[in-house]
Coordinates of C-alpha atoms and ligand atoms in Angstrom, one line a residue:
X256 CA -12.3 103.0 103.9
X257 CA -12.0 105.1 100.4
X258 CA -13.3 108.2 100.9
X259 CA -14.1 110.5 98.0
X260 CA -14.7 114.2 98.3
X261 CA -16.7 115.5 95.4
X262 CA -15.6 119.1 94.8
X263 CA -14.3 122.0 92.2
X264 CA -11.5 121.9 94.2
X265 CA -8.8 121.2 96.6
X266 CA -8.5 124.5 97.8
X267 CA -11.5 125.3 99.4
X268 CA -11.3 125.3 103.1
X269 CA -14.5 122.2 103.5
X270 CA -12.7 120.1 101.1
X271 CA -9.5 120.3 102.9
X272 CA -11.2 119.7 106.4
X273 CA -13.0 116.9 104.6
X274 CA -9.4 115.6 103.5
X275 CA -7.8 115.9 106.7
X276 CA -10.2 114.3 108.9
X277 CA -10.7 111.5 106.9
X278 CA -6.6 111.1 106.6
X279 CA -6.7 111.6 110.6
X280 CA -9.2 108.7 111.3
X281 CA -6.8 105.8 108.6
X282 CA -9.1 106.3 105.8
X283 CA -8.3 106.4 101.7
X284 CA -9.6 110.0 101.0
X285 CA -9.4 111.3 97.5
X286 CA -11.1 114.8 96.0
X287 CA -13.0 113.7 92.9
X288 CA -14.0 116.7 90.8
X289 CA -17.1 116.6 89.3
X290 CA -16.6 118.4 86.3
X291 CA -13.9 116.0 84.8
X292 CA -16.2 112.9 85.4
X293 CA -17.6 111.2 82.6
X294 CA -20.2 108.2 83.0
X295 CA -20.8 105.3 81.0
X296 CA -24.4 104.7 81.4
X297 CA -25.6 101.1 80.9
X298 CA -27.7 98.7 83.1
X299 CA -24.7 95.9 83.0
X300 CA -22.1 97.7 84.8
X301 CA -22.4 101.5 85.2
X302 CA -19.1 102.9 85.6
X303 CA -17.5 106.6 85.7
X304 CA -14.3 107.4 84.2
X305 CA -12.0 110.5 85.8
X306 CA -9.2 111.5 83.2
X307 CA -9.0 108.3 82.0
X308 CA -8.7 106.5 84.8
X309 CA -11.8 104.3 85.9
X310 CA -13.0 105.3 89.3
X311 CA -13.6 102.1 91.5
X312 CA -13.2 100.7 95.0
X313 CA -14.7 103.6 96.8
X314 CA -16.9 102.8 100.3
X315 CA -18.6 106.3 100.1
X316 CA -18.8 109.8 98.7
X317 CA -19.2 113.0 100.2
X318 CA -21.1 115.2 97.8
X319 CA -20.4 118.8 98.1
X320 CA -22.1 120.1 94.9
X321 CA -21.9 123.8 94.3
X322 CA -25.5 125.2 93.3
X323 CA -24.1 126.7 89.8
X324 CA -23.7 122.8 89.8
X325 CA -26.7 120.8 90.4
X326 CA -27.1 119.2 87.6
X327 CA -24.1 118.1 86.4
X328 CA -23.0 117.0 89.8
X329 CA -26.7 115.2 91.0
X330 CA -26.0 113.1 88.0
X331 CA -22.4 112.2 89.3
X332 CA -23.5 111.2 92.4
X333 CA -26.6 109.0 90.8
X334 CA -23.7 107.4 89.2
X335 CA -22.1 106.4 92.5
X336 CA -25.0 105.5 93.7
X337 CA -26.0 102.9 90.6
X338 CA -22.5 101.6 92.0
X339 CA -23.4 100.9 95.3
X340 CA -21.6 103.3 96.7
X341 CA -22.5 105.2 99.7
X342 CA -23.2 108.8 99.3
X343 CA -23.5 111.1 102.2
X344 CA -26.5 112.8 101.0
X345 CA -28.5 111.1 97.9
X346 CA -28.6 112.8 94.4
X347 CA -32.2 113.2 94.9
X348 CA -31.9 114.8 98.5
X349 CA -29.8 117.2 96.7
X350 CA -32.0 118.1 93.5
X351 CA -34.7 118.6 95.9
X352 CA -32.8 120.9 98.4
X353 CA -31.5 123.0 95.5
X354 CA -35.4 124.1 94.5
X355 CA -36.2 126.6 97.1
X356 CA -40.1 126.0 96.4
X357 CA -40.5 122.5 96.3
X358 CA -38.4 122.7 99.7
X359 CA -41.1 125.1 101.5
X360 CA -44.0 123.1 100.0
X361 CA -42.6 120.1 101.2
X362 CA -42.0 121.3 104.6
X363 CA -44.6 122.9 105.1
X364 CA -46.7 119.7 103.9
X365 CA -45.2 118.3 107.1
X366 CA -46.0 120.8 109.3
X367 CA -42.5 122.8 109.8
X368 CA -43.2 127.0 110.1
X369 CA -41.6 129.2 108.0
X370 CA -42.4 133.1 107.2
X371 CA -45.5 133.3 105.7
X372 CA -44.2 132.6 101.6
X373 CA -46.2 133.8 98.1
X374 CA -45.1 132.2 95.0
X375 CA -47.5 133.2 91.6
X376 CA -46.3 133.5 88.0
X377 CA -49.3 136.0 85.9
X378 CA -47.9 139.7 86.0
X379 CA -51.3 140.9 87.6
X380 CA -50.7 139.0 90.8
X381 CA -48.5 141.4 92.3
X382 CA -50.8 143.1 94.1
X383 CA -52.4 139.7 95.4
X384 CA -48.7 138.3 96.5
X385 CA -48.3 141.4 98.4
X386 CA -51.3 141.1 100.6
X387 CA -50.7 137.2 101.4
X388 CA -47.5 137.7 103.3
X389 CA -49.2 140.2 105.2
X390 CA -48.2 143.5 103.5
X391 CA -44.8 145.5 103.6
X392 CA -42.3 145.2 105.2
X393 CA -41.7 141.9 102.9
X394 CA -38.6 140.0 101.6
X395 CA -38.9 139.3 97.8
X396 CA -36.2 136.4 96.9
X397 CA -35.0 135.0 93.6
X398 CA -35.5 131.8 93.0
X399 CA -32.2 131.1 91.6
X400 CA -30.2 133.1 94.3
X401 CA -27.4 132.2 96.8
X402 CA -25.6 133.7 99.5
X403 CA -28.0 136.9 99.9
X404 CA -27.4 137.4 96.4
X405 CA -31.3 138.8 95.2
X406 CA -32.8 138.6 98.3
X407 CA -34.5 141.9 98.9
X408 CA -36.3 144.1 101.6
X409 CA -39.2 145.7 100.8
X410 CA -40.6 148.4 103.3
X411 CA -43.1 149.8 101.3
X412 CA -45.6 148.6 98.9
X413 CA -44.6 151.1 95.6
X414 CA -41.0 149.3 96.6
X415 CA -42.4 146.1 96.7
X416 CA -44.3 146.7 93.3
X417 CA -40.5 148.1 91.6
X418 CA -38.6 144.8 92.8
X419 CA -41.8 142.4 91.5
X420 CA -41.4 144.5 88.5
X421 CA -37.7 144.6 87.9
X422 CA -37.7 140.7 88.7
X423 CA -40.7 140.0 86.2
X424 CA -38.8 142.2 83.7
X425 CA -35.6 139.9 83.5
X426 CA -37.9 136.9 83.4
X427 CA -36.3 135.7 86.9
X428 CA -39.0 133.2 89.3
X429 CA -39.0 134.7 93.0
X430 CA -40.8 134.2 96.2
X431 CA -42.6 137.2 98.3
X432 CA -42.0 136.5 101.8
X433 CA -43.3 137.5 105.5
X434 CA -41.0 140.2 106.7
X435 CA -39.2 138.4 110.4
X436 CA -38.6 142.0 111.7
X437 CA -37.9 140.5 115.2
X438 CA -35.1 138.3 114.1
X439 CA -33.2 141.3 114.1
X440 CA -30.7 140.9 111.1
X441 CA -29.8 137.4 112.3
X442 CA -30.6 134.2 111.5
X443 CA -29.4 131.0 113.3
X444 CA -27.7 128.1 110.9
X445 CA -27.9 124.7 112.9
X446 CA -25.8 122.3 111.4
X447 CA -27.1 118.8 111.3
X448 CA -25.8 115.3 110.9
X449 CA -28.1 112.0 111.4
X450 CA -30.4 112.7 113.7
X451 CA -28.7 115.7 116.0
X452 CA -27.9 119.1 115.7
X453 CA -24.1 118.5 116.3
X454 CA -23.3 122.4 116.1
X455 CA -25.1 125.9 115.6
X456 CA -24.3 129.3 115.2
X457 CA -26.0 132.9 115.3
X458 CA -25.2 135.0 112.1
X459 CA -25.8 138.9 112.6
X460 CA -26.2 140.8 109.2
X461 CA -23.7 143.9 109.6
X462 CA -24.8 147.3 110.8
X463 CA -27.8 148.1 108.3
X464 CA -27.8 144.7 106.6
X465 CA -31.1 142.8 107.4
X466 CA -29.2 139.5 106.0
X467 CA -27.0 137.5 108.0
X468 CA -25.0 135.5 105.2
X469 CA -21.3 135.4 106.5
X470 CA -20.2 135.8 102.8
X471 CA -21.8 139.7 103.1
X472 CA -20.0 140.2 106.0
X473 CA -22.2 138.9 108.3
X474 CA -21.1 137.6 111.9
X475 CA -21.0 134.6 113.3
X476 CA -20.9 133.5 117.5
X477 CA -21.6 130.1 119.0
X478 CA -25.5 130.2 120.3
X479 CA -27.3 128.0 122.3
X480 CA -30.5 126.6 120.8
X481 CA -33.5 125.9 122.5
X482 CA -34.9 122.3 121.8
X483 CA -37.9 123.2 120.0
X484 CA -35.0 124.9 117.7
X485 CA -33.4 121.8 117.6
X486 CA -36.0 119.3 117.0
X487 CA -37.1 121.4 114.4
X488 CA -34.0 121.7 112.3
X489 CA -33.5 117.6 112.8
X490 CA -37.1 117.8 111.3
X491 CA -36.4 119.8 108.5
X492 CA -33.3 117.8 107.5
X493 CA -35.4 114.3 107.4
X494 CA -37.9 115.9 105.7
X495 CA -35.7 116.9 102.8
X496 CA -34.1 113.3 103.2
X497 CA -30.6 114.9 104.0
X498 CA -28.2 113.0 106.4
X499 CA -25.8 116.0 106.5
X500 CA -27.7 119.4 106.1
X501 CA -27.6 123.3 107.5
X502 CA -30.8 124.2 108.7
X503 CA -31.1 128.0 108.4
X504 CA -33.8 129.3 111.1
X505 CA -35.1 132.2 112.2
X506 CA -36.2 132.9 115.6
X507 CA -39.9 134.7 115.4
X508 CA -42.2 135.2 117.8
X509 CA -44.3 132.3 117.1
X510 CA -41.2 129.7 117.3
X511 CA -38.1 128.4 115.1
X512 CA -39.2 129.6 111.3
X513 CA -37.0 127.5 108.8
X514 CA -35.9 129.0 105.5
X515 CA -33.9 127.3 104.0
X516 CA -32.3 123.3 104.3
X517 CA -28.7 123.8 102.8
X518 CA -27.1 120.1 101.6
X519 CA -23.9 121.2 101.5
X520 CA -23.4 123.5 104.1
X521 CA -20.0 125.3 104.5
X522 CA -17.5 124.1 107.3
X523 CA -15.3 127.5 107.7
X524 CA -18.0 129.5 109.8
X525 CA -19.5 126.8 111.5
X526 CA -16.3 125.4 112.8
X527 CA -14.3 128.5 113.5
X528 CA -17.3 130.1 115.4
X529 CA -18.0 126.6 117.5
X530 CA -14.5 125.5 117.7
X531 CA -15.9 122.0 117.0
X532 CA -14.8 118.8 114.9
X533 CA -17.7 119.1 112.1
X534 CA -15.7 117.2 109.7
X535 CA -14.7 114.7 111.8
X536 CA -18.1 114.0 112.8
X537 CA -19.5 113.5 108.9
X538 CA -17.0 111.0 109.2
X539 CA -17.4 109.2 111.9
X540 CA -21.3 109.4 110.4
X541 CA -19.8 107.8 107.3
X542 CA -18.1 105.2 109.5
X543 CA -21.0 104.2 111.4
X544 CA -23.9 104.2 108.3
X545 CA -21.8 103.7 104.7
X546 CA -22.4 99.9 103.7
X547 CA -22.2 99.2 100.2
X548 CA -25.8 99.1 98.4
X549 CA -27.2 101.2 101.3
X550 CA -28.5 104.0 99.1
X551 CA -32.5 103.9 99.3
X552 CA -32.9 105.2 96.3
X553 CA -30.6 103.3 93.9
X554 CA -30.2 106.7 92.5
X555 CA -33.8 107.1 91.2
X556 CA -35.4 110.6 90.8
Ligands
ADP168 P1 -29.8 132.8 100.5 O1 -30.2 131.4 100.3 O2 -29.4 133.5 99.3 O3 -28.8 132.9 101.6 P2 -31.9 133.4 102.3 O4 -33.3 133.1 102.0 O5 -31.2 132.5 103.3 O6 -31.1 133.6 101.0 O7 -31.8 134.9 102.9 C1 -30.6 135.6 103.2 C2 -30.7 136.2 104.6 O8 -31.7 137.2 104.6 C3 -31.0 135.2 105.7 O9 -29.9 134.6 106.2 C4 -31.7 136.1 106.7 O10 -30.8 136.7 107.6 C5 -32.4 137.2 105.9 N1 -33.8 136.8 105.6 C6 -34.2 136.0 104.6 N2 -35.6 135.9 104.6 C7 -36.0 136.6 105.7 C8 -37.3 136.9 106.2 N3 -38.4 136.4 105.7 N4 -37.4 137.7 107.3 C9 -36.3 138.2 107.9 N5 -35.0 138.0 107.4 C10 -34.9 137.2 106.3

């Protein structure tokens, strides 16, 4: 098959895994950057141009769209998928996965826990926000943020009221959020493909740290989930339509708490810390599922 990775770059350890599984299993694999796309937008026949060169031929595409981003690289993939072409996870998957709040509301529409979550926009409802996750100790999150990056404990309510108000000042959309306290600094990510959790990981914050993100020096060690964990990130994953997605759970006292469906999840941590094939098994899931015009959603949305 033609196989095109959709990256920023050749260089980055998931594209390269991508690459080399792809090469390993006979397969045509080719990293397609985004960025240097350009799309000819007609109903005839919708085509994308790369450098001048007119990209054809290819039986599938694995998205990996960084969130600085979505939109230029949803609208790539769409383009692939007016093709025909077979993307790994669909444009609209994506789009959907990058907005932290639709994401809750739709999961918790379908019934998936998650830490109690406020979400208001008039400056006065600070105080209201405050008491609907239960009080302090609470996590106050940007919208917009990645990788830990404005995610914030609050253990009191005056520091509570300073991070509302420093977040309001500079205009920025956040979420107030149930404190976990017994997750302990960790979170579990469970990495799923189709229907299975094919590997999963504990991430411990460091000493003092209550986030786990590997990329603030969090750790990471191979975990075994319990299969309420399980069903729940496989769940979570269909809900947001994604056939390759990194569930992010915590474990609370009431059960698996999701928070957060990544669509495209790093393969460095996960496969160092499991020792396990991840890129060879989206693969193999390409193998098995791309057919041409098998996109559901013709690249609506
Ligand atoms: P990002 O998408 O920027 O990584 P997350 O929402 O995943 O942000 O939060 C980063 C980390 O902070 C998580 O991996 C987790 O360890 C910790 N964390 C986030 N929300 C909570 C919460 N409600 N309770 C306890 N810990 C949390």
């Amino acid at each position: 098959m033609k196989i095109a990775v959709l990256s920023r770059s050749e260089n980055i350890y998931s594209t390269k895994r991508l690459i080399e599984a792809g090469q390993e299993r006979g397969h045509e694999m080719r990293v397609v950057h985004t960025r240097h796309c350009y799309m000819s937008i007609n109903s005839e026949k919708p085509g994308i141009h790369y450098d001048g060169e007119s990209l054809l031929g290819f039986d599938a595409i694995i998205p990996r769209i960084s969130p600085t981003n979505t939109f230029y690289g949803t609208a790539v993939v769409r383009q692939f998928e007016m093709m025909g072409v077979f993307s790994v996870n669909e444009s609209v998957a994506i789009s959907r996965s990058r907005d932290k709040l639709r994401s809750l509301q739709l999961l918790a529409r379908k019934g998936i826990g998650m830490p109690l979550t406020g979400f208001g926009n008039r400056p006065d409802a600070a105080q209201d926000l405050i008491e609907l996750v239960g009080g302090p100790p609470l996590v106050i999150k940007l919208l917009e943020g990645t990788q830990g990056v404005g995610v914030v404990l609050a253990e009191t309510h005056q520091a509570a009221e300073s991070v509302i108000d420093a977040f309001r000042g500079l205009k920025a959309f956040f979420l107030v959020q149930e404190y976990i306290k017994e997750a302990g600094g960790a979170d579990i990510r469970c990495f799923v493909i189709g229907d299975k959790v094919v590997a999963s990981m504990m991430r411990q914050g460091q000493e003092g740290d209550f986030r786990s993100n590997l990329h603030r020096g969090g750790s990471a060690q191979i975990i075994k989930i319990t299969p309420e964990e399980r069903a729940t990130a496989v769940k979570a994953a269909k809900i947001m339509g994604l056939n390759v997605a990194g569930v992010d759970v915590l474990r609370s006292k009431r059960g698996p708490l999701i928070m957060e469906v990544n669509s495209s999840p790093g393969l460095e941590g996960i496969e160092k810390a499991t020792g396990k094939d991840v890129a060879g098994m989206i693969i193999e899931f390409i193998e098995k599922q791309a057919k041409p015009g098998k996109t559901k959603t013709k690249g609506k949305g």
